[in-house]
Tab-separated table of C-alpha atoms in Angstrom:
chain	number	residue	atom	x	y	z
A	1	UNK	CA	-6.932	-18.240	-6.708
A	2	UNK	CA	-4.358	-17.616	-3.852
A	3	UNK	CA	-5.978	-17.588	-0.584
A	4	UNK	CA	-4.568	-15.566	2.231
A	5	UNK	CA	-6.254	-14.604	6.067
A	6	UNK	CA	-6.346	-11.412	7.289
A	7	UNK	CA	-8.009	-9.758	10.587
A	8	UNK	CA	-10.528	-6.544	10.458
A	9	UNK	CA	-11.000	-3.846	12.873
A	10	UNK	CA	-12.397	-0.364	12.773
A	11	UNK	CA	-13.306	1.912	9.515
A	12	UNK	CA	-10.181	1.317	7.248
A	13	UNK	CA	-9.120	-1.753	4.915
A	14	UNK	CA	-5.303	-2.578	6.078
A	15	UNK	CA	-4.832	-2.767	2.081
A	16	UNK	CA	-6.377	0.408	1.546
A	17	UNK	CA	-5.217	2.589	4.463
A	18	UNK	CA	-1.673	1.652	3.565
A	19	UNK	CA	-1.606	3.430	0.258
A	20	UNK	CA	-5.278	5.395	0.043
A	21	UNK	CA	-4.718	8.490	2.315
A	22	UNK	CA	-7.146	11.214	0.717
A	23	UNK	CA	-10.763	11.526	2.120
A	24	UNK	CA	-12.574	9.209	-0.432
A	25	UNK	CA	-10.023	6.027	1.030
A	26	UNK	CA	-10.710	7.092	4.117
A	27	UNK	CA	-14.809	6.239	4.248
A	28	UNK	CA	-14.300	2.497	3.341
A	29	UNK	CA	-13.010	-0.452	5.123
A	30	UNK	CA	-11.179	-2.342	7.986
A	31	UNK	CA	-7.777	-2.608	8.722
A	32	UNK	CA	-6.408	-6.097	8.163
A	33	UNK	CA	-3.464	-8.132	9.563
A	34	UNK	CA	-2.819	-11.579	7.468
A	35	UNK	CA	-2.014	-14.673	8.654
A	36	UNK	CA	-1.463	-17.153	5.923
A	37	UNK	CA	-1.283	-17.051	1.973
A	38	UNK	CA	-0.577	-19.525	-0.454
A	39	UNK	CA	-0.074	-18.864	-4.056
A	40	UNK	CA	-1.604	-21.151	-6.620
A	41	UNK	CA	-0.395	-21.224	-10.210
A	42	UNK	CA	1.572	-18.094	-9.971
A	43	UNK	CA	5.305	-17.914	-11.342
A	44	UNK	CA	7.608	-16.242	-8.949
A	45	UNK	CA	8.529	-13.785	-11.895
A	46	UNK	CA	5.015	-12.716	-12.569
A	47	UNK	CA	3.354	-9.571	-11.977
A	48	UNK	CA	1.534	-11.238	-9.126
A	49	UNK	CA	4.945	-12.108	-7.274
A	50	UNK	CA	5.716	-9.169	-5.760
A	51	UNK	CA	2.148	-8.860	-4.212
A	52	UNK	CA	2.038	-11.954	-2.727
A	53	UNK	CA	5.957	-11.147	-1.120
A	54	UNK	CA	4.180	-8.348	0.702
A	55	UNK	CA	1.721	-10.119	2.191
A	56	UNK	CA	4.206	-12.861	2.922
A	57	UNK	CA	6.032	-10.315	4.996
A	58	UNK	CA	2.949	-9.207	6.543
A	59	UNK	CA	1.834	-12.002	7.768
A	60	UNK	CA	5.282	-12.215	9.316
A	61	UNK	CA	5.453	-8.377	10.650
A	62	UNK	CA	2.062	-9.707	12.168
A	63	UNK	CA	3.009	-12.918	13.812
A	64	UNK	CA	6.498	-12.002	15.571
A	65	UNK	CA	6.544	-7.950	15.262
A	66	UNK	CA	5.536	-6.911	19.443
A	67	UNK	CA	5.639	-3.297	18.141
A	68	UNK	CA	5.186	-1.014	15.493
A	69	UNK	CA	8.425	-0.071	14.826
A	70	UNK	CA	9.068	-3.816	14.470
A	71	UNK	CA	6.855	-4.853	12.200
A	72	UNK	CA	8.388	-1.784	10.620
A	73	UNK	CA	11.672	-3.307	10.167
A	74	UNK	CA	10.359	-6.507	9.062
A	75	UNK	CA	7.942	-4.764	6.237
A	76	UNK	CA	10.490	-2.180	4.439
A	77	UNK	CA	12.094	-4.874	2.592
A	78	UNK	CA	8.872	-6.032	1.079
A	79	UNK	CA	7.549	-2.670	0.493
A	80	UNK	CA	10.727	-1.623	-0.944
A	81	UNK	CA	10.342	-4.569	-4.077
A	82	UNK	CA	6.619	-4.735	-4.115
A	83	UNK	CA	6.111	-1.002	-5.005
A	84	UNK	CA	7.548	1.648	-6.959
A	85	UNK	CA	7.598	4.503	-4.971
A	86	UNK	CA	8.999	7.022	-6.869
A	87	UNK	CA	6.175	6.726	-9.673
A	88	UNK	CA	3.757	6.537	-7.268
A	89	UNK	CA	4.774	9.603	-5.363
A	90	UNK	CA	5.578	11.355	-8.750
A	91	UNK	CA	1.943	10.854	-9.994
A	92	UNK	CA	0.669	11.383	-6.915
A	93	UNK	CA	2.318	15.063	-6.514
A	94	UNK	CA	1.886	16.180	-10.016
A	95	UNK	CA	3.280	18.247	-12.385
A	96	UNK	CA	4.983	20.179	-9.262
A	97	UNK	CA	7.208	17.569	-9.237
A	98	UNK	CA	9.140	18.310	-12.309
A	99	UNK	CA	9.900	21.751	-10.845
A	100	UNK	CA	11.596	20.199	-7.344
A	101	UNK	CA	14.961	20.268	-6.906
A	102	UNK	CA	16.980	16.535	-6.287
A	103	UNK	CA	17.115	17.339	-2.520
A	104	UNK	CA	13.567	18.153	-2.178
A	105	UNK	CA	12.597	14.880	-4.306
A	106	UNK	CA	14.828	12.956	-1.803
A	107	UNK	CA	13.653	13.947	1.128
A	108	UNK	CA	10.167	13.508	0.207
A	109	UNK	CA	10.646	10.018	-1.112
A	110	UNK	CA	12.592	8.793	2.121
A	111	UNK	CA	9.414	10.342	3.836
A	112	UNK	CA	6.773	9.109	1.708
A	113	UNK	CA	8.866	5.455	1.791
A	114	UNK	CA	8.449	5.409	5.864
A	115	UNK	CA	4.983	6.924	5.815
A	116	UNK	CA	4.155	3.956	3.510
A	117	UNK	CA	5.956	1.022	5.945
A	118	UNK	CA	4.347	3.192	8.690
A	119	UNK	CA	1.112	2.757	7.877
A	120	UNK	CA	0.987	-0.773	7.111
A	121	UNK	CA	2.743	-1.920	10.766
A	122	UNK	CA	0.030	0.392	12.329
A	123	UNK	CA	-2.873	-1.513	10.660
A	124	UNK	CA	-1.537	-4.956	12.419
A	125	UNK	CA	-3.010	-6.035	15.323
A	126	UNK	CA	-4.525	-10.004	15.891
A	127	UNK	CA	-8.227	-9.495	15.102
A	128	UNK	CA	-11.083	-11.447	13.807
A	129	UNK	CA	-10.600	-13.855	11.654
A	130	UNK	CA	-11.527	-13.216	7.262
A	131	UNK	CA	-10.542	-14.562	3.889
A	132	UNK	CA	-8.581	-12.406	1.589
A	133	UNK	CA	-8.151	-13.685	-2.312
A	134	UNK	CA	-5.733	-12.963	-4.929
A	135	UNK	CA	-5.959	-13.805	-8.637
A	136	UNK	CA	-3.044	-15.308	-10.199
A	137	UNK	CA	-4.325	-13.986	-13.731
A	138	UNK	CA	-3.357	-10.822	-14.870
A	139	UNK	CA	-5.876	-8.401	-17.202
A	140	UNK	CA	-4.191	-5.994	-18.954
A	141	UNK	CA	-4.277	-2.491	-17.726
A	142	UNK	CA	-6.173	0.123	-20.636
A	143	UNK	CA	-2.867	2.707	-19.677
A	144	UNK	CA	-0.314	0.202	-19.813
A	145	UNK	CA	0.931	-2.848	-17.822
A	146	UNK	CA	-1.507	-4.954	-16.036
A	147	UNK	CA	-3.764	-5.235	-13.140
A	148	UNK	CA	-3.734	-7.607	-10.148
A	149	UNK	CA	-7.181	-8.984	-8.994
A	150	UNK	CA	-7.979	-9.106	-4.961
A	151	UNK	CA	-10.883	-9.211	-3.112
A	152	UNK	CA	-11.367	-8.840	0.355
A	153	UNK	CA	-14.532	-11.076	2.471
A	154	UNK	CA	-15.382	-12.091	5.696
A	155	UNK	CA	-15.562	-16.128	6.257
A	156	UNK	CA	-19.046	-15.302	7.063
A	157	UNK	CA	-20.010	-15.235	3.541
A	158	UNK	CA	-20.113	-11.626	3.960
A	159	UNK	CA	-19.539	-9.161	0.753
A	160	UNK	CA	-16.422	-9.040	-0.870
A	161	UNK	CA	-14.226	-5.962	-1.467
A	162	UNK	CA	-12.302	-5.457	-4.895
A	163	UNK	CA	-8.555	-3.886	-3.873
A	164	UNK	CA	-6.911	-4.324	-7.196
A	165	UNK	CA	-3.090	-3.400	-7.911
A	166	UNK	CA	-2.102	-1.776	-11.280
A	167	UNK	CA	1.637	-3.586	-11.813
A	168	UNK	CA	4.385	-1.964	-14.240
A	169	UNK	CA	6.909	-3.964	-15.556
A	170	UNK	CA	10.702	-1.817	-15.920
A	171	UNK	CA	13.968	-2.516	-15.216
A	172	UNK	CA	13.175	-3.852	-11.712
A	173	UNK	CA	10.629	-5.835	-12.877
A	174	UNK	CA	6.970	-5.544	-11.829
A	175	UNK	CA	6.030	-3.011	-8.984
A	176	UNK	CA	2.633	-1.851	-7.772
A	177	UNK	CA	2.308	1.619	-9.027
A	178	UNK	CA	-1.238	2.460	-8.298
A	179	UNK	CA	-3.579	0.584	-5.995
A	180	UNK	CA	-7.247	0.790	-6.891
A	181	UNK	CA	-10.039	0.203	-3.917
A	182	UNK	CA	-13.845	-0.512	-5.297
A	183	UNK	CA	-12.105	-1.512	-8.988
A	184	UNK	CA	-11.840	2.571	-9.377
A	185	UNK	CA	-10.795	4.944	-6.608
A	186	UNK	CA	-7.137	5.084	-7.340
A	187	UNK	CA	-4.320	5.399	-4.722
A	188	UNK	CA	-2.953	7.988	-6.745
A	189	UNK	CA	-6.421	10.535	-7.089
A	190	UNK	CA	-6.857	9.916	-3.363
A	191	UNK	CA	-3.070	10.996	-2.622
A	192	UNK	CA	-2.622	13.569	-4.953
A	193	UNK	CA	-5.896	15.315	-3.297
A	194	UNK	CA	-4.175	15.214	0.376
A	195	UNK	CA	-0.855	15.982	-0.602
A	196	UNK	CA	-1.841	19.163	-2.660
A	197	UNK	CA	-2.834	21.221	0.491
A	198	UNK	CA	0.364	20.410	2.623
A	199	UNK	CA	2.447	21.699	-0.660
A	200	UNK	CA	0.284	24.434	-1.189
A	201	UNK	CA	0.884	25.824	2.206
A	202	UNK	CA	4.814	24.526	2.985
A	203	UNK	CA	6.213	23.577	-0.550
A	204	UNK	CA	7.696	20.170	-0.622
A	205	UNK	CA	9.314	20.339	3.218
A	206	UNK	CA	5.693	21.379	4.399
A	207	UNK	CA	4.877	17.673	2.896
A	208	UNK	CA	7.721	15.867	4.002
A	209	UNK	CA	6.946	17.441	7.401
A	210	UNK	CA	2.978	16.107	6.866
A	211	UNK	CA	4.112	12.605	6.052
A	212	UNK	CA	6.845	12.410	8.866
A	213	UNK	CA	4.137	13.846	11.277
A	214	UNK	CA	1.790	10.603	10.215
A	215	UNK	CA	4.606	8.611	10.047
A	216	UNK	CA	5.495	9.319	14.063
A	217	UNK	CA	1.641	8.645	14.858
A	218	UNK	CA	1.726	5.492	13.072
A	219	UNK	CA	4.867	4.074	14.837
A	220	UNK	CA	3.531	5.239	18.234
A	221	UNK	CA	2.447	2.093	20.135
């Protein structure tokens, strides 16, 4: 198993509030900052690589990064290889994304990108201390590609959470493209429920407009 540390605080898992926006995410867990992880057993080519690269730069963002904005700076990178944002926010918007046109798809992936990086440097801040594991074995995903294992517990002995990641391998290699909290509310279901009523009302600037709103609360120390 990798191990990794991570610090709670208040109603939202860091893991979960970074990628779960819609109202079922938002009932759960803690936010987390990490502080150390170790892979075990793991290739670096693996699906399992790029998640353990994002909490690498995590743990950095929360070590040396004073503010939000730098943590920021030191996260993008990580998010950037670790995800595929573009299926994600695809999937997440729906069929009405076939029907945007390539400037509207632009500007709501730049926005959805630093909504994304925004949310994570919020959810830093040194906390109490917890253990945070990773599975270096892979299970295979019943829609294709496979599925990363992680739990996240308390050193108390406390319960465990499952926070898995559903990895697709293309020509960039493997990228998180849906994140799954409890082993079945999906990133995507929860997204595609809080996006729909910002397009409904404002089309896809009314959601780039949402997400940059979010994305300037986030970043506000």
């Amino acid at each position: 198993m990798m191990i990794c540390r991570f610090f709670p605080k208040g109603t939202l898992s860091l893991l979960s509030a970074c990628l779960l926006t819609g109202p079922v995410a938002l009932a759960a867990f803690s936010p987390a900052a990490l502080a150390e992880t170790a892979v075990v057993g793991a290739p670096e080519d693996s699906a399992v690589a790029p998640v353990a690269a994002l909490y690498d730069a995590l743990k950095t963002a929360e070590k040396t990064g004073k503010t939000a904005q730098q943590r920021a700076t030191i996260i993008a990178p990580a998010v950037d290889h670790a995800f595929d944002l573009e299926a994600i926010l695809r999937r997440s918007v729906g069929v009405r994304y076939n029907n945007l046109s390539p400037s509207d798809r632009t500007r709501l992936l730049g926005a959805f990108r630093q909504y994304t990086i925004a949310h994570y440097a919020a959810s830093f801040k040194p906390q109490a201390q917890a253990a945070f594991t990773i599975s270096p074995q892979t299970r295979p995903n019943p829609t294709g590609g496979v599925i990363v294992d992680t739990t996240i517990g308390g050193t108390d002995g406390g319960d465990s959470v499952p926070i898995d990641y559903i990895m697709t391998n293309g020509a960039s290699g493997w990228r998180i493209t849906d994140v799954l909290l409890n082993a079945h509310i999906s990133q995507v279901a929860a997204q595609r429920s809080d996006f729909g009523g910002a397009l409904s009302q404002g089309g896809a600037n009314g959601l780039a407009d949402h997400l940059d709103d979010k994305t300037a609360h986030f970043l506000h120390d």
